[in-house]
Coordinates of C-alpha atoms and ligand atoms in Angstrom, one line a residue:
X177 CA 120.3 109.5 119.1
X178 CA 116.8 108.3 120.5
X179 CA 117.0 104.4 119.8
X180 CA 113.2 104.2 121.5
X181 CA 111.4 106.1 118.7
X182 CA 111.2 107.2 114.8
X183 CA 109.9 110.0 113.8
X184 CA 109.1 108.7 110.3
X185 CA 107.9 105.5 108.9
X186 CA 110.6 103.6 107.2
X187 CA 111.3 102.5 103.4
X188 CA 110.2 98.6 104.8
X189 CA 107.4 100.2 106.4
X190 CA 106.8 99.0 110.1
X191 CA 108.0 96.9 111.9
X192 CA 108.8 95.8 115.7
X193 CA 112.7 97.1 114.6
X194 CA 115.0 96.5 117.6
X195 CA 116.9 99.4 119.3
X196 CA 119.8 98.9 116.8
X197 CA 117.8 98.9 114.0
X198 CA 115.7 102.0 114.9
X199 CA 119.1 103.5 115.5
X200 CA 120.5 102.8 112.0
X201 CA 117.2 103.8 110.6
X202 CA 117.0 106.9 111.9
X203 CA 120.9 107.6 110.6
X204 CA 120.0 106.7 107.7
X205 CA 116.9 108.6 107.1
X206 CA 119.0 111.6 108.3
X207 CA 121.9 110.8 105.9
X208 CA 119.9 110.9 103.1
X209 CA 117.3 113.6 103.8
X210 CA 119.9 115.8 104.8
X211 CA 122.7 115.9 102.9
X212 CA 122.4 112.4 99.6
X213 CA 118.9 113.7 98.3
X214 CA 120.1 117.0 97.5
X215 CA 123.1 115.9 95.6
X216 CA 121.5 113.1 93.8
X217 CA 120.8 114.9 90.6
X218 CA 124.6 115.8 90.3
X219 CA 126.2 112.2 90.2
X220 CA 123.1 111.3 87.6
X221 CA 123.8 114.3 85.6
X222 CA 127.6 113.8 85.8
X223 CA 126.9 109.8 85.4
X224 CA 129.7 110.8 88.7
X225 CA 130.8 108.4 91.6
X226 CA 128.9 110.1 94.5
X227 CA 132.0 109.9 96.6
X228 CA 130.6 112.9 98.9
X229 CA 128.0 110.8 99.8
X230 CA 130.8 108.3 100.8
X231 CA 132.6 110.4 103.3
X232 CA 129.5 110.6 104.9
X233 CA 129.3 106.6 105.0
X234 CA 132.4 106.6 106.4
X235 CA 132.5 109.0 108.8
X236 CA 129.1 107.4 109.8
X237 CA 130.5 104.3 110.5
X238 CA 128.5 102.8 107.7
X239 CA 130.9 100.6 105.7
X240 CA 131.3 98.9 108.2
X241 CA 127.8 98.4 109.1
X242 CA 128.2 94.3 108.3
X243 CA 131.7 94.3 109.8
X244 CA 131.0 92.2 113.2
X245 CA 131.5 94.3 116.4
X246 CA 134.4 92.0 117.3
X247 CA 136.1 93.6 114.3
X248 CA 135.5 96.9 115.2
X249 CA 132.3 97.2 112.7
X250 CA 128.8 97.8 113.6
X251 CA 127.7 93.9 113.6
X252 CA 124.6 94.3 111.4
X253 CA 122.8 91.2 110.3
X254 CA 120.9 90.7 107.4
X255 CA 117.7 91.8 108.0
X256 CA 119.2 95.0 109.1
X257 CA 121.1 95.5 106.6
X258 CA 118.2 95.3 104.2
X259 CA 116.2 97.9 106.0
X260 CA 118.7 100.4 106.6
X261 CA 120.2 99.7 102.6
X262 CA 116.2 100.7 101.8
X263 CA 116.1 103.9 103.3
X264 CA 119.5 104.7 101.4
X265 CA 117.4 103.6 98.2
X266 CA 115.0 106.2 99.0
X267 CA 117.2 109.3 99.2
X268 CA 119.9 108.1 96.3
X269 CA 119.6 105.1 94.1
X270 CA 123.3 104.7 93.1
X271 CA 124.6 105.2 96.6
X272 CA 122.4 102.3 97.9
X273 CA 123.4 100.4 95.3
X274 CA 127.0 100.9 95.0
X275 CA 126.8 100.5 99.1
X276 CA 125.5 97.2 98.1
X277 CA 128.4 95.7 96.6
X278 CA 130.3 97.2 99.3
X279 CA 128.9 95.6 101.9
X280 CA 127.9 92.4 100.4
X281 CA 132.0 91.6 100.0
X282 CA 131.4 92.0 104.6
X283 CA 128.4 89.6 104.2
X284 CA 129.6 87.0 102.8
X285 CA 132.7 87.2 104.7
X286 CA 131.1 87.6 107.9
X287 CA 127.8 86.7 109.1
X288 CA 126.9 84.5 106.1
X289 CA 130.1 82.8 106.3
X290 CA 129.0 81.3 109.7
X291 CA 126.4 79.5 107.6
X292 CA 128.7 78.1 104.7
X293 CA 130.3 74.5 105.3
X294 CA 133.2 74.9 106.1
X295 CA 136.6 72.1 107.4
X296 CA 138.1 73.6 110.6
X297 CA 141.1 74.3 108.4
X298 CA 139.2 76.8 105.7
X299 CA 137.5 77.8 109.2
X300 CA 140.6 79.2 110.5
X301 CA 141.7 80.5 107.1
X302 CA 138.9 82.4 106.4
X303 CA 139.0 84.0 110.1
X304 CA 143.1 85.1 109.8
X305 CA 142.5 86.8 106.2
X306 CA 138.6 88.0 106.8
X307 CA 140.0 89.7 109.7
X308 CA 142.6 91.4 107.5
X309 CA 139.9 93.1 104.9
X310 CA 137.3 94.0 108.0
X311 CA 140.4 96.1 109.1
X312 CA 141.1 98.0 106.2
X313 CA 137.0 99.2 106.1
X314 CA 137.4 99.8 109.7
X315 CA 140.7 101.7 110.0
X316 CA 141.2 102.8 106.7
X317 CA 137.8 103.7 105.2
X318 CA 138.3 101.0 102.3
X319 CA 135.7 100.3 99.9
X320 CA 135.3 97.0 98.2
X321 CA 133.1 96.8 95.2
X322 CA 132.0 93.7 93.8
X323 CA 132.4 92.6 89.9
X324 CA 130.7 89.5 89.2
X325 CA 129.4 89.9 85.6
X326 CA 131.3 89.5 82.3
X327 CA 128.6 89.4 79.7
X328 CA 128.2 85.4 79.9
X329 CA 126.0 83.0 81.3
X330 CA 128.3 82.8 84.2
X331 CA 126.6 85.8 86.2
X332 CA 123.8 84.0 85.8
X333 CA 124.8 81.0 87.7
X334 CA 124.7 78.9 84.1
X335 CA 128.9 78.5 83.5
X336 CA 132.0 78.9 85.2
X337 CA 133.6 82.2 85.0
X338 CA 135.6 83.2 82.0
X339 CA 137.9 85.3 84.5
X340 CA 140.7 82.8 85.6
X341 CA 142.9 82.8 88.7
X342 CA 146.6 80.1 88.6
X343 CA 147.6 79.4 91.6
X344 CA 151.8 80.7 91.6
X345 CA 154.1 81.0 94.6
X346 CA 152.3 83.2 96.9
X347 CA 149.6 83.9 95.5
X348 CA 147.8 84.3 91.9
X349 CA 147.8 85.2 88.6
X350 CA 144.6 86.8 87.2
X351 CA 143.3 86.9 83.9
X352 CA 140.4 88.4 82.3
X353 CA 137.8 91.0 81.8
X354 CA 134.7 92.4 83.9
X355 CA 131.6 94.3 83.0
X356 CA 129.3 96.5 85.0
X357 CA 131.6 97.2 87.7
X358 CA 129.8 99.4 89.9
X359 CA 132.6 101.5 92.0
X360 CA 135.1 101.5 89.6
X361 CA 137.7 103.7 89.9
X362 CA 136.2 104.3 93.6
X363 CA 137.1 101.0 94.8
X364 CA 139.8 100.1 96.9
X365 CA 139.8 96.6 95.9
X366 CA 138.0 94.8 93.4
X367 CA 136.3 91.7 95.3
X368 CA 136.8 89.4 91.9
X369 CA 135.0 85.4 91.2
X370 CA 136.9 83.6 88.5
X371 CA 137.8 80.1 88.1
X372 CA 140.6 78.2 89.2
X373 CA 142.6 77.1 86.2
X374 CA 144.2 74.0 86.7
X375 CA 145.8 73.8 83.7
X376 CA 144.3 70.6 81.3
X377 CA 141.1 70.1 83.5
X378 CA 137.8 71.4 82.0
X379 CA 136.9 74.5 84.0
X380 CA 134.3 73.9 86.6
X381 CA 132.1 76.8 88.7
X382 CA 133.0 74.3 92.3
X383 CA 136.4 76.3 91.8
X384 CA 135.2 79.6 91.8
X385 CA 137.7 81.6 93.7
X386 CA 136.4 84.8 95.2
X387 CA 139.6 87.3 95.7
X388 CA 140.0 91.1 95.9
X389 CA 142.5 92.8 93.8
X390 CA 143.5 95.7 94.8
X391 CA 143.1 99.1 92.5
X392 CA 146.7 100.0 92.2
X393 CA 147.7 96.6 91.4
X394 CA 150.5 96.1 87.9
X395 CA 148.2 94.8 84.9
X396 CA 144.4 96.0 86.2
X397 CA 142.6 98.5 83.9
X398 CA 139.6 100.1 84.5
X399 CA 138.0 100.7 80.9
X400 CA 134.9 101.6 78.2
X401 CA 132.5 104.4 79.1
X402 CA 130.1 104.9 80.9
X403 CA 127.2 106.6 80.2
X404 CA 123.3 104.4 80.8
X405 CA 120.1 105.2 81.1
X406 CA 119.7 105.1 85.1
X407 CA 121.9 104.1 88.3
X408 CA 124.5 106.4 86.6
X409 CA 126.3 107.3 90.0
X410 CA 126.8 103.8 90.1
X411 CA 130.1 105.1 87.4
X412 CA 129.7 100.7 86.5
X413 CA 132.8 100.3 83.9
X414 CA 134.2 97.3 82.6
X415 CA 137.9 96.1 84.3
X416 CA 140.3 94.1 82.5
X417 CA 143.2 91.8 84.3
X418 CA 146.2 90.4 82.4
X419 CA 148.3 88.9 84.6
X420 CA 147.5 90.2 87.8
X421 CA 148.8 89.3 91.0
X422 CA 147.3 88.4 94.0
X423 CA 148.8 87.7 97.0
X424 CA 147.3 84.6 99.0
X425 CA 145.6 87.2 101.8
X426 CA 143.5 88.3 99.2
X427 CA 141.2 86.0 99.3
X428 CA 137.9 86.8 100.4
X429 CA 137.2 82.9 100.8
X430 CA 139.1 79.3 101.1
X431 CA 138.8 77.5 97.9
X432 CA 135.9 76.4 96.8
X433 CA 134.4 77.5 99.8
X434 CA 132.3 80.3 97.6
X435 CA 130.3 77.8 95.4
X436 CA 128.7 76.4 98.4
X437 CA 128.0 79.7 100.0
X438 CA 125.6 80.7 96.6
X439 CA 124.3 77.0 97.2
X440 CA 123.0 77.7 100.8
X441 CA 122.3 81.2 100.9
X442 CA 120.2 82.2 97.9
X443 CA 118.9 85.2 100.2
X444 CA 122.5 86.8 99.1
X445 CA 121.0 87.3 96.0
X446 CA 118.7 89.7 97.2
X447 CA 120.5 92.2 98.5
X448 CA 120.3 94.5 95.0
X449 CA 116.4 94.6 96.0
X450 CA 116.3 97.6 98.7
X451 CA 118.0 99.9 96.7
X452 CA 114.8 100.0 94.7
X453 CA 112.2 99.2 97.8
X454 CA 113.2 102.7 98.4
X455 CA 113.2 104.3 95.1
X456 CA 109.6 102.8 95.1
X457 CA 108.8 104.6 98.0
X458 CA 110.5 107.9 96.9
X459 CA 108.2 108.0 93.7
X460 CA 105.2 107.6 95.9
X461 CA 106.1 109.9 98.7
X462 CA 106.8 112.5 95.5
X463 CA 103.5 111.5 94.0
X464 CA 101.6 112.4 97.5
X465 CA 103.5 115.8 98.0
X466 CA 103.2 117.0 94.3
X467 CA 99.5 116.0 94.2
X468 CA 98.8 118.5 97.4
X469 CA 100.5 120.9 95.6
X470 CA 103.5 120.7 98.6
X471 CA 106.5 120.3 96.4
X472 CA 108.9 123.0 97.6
X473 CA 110.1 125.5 95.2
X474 CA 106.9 124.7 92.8
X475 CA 103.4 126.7 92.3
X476 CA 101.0 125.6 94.8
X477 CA 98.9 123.9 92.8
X478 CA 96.7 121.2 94.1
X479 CA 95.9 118.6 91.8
X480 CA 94.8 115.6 94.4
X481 CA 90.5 116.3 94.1
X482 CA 90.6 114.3 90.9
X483 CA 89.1 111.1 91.7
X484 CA 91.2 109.5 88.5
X485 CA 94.9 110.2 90.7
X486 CA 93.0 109.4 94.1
X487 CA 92.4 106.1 92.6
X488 CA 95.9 106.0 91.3
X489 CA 97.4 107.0 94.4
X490 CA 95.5 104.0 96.1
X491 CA 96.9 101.5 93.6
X492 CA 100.6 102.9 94.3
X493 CA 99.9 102.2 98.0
X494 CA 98.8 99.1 97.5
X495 CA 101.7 98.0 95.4
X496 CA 104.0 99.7 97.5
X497 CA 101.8 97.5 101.0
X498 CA 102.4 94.4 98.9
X499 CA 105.7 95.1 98.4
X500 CA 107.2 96.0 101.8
X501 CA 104.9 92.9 103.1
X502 CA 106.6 90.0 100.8
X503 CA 110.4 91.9 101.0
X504 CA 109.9 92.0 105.2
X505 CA 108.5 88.6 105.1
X506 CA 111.9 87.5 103.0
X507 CA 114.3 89.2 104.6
X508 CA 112.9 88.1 108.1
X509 CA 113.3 84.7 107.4
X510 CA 116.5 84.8 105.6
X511 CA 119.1 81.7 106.8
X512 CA 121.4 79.1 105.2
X513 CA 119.7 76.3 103.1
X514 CA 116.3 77.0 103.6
X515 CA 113.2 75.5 102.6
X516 CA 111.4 75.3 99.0
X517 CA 108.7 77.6 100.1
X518 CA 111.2 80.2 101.6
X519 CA 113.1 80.0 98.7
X520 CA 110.2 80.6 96.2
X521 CA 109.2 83.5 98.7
X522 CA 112.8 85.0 98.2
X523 CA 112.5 84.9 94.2
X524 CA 108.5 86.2 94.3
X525 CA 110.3 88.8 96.4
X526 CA 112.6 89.7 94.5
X527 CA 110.5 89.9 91.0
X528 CA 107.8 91.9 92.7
X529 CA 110.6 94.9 94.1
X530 CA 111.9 94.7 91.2
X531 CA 109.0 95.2 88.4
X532 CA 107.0 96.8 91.5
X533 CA 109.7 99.8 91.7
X534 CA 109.2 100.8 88.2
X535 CA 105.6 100.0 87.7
X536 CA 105.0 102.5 90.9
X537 CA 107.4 105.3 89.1
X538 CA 105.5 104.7 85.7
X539 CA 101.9 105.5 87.3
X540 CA 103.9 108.1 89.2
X541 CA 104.6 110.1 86.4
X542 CA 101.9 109.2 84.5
X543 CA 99.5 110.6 87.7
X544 CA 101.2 113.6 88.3
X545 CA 101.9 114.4 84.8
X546 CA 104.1 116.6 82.2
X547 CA 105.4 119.0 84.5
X548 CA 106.7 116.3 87.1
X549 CA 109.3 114.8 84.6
X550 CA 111.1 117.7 84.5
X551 CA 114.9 117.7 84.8
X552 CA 115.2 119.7 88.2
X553 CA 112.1 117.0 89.7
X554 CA 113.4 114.0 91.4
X555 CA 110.7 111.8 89.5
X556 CA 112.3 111.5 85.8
X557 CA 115.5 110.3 87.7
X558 CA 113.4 107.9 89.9
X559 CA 111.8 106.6 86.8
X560 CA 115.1 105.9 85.0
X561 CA 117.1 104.5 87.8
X562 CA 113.6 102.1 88.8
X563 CA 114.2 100.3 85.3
X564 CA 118.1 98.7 86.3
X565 CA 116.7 96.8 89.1
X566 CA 114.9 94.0 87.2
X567 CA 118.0 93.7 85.2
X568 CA 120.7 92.5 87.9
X569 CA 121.8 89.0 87.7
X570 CA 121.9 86.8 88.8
X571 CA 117.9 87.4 89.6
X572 CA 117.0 89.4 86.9
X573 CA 112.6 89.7 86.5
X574 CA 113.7 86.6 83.5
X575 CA 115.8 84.5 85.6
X576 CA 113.7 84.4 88.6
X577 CA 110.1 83.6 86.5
X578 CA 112.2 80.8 84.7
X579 CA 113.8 79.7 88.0
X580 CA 110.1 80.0 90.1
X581 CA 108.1 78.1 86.8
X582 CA 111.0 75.4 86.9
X583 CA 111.2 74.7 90.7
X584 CA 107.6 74.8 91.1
X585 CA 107.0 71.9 88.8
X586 CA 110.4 69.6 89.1
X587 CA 111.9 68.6 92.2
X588 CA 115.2 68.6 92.6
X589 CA 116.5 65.8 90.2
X590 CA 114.0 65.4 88.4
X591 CA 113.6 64.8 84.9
X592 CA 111.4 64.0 81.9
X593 CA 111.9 61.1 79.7
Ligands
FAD1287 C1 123.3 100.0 87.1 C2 123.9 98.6 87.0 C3 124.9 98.3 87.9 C4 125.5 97.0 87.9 N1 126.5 96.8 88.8 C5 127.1 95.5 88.8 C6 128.2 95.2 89.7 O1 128.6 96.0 90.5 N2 128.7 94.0 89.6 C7 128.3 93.0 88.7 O2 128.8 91.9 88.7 N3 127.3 93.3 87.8 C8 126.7 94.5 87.8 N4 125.7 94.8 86.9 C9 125.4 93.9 85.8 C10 124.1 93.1 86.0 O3 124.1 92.3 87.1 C11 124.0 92.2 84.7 O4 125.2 91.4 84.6 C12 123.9 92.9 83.5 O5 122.8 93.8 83.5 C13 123.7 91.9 82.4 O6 123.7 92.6 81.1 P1 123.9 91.7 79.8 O7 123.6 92.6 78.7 O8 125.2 91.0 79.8 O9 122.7 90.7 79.9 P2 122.6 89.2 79.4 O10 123.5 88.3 80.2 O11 122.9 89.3 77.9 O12 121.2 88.9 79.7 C14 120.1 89.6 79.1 C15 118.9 89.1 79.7 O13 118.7 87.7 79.3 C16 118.4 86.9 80.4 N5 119.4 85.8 80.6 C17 120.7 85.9 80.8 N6 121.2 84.8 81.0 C18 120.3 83.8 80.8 C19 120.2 82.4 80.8 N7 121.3 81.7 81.0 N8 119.0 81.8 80.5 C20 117.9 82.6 80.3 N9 117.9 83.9 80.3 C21 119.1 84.5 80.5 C22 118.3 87.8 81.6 O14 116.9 88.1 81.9 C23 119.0 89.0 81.2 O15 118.4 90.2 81.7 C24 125.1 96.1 86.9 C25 124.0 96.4 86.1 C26 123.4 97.6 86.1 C27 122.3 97.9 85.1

């Protein structure tokens, strides 16, 4: 493949990309025009895993996209990773998504773990068992998912998690319940945070392990239905662990080492956000075909002479501009611990992708108009699957206003009397 040129413009719009990122652009776009677009309406209608689409991943090399080359992986950053995750959004929500959590359990274990504090003891730790769970993506097609919530305030960065891990010979016992777990059933392993219970002390979110349970393992369950509004090929059930083991390789990260990896790399929290870049820019690139009659398989009917959806059309494009400028700008400048501003920039980000996705499907449907909502259109889907992304923790459009109103007027420490 050409690495020097694409042929279209990207879900993050353009950019100076590097050859490796024009490369994994253009496989993406590829991917998902030609074969995840067309089977999108199956895993929505099915509420299905789209584990088609995931053959294609794999034999694309894509799981491991975040693995690093030394691994045998493709040894994407995190700017890459956001772009290419965006043109996935635009093709098929719920495989960008679910190849999201996915790849985030890579992330963190890989190039954002160079950024965590770390003793040289958890250093080489972390490199013997990382180097274990980059080879089962690499060799054996695994897929990791990534089940964080459990219908607390612990998601949400507010408590410790109510899912607890003892430390036993060899390993650990797990105990307790997930929701939302995007992948279920599809997943390999299950990369888990719960707490460390230490018996009589009071549970604290500093011992937050982070370990992946395998599938098959005695005493996981995979429960509840599942049947949502939107994102429904993300198949997100609810998994419940009673006395689980672990083995001691399992885990993703040394002790204690996760806590201060959410500390200094808030930008992880942002990687739910391309998934729904691209949806955003699917709803407008539908709205521009449909309104010059160029949807294939409709009447010909032109519809784009009415000043009213001209002026529309305009305000989608700006929103759309605004959007890909603020989530470049964020994901560009993405590191460990950064500044105030940067870090206001990455929750502005994240609010505006997220409330911009489904305000640009909303005026999409409302600007193209009854016919476009129909079941065998693209847009209805669009629509629905738009409306999940402000509701992620641990950045949900809520969290992030509270967090940006709060930040903006105390400093760190601060208090009133
Ligand atoms: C399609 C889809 C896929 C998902 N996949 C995954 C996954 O793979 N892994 C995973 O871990 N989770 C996943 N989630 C779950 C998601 O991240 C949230 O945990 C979930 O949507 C929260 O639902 P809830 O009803 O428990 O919300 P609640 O926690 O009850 O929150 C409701 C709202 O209240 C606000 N709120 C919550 N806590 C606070 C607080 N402390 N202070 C102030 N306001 C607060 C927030 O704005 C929130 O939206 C997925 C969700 C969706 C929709």
């Amino acid at each position: 493949m050409d690495a020097q040129e694409l042929t279209f413009t990207p879900a993050v719009g353009d950019h100076a990309f590097t050859p490796q990122q024009r490369r994994l652009l253009a496989l993406a776009h590829e991917l998902g025009r030609d074969k995840f677009a067309a089977r999108a309406a199956q895993w929505d209608e099915e509420a299905s895993f789209p584990f088609a689409n995931y053959e294609d991943l794999r034999a694309a090399g894509l799981l491991g996209i975040c693995v690093p080359q030394a691994h045998g992986g493709l040894g994407a950053d995190y700017p890459t990773y956001m772009m290419v995750a965006a043109e996935l959004g635009r093709f098929c929500g719920a495989t960008a998504l679910t190849w999201n959590m996915h790849v985030s359990s890579t992330m963190w274990t890989g190039v954002l773990a160079e950024g965590i504090p770390m003793t040289e003891t958890q250093r080489a730790e972390h490199a013997a068992r990382s180097k274990l769970h980059f080879r089962r993506v690499v060799e054996q097609g695994a897929i990791y998912a990534q089940p964080f919530s459990e219908g607390s305030a612990a998601a949400a960065g507010r408590a410790p998690f109510g899912t607890t891990a003892r430390k036993v010979e060899g390993g650990w016992l797990v105990n307790g319940r997930k929701i939302f777990a995007s992948l279920s059933g599809a997943a390999d392993y299950y990369g888990v945070l719960c707490t460390e219970d230490k018996g009589d002390e009071k549970p604290d979110a500093r011992d937050t392990l982070y370990l992946a349970v395998p599938g098959t393992s005695p005493g996981f369950a995979i429960t509840g239905d599942w049947n949502p509004l939107g994102m429904r090929g993300t198949v997100s059930r609810n998994l419940a662990f009673k006395d689980v083991f672990v083995s001691d390789d399992e885990q993703l990260m040394p002790r204690g080492v996760y806590w201060k990896g959410a500390q200094a790399w808030p930008a992880m929290f942002f990687t739910l956000a391309p998934t729904y870049l691209g949806i955003a820019n699917a709803a407008y690139d539908f709205t521009v075909q449909y309104l010059r009659g160029e949807v294939p398989g409709e009447p010909p009917v032109k519809r784009r002479m009415y000043p009213t959806k001209q002026v529309a059309v305009a305000q989608m494009r700006i929103q759309l501009e605004q959007m890909r400028s603020i989530f470049l700008r964020a994901v560009l400048e993405a590191r460990p611990n950064p500044s105030k501003d940067e870090r206001m920039r990455l929750y502005a980000a994240q609010y505006t992708v997220m409330e911009g996705a489904n305000d640009i499907a909303r005026l999409a449907i409302r600007t193209c108009g009854g016919q476009s909502m129909m079941k065998h259109l693209p847009l209805e889907r669009l629509y629905r699957d738009s409306r999940c992304g402000a509701l992620m923790l641990p950045w949900t459009a809520e969290l992030v206003l509270d967090r940006m109103g709060r930040e903006a007027l105390y400093e760190a420490g601060e208090k009133d009397e």
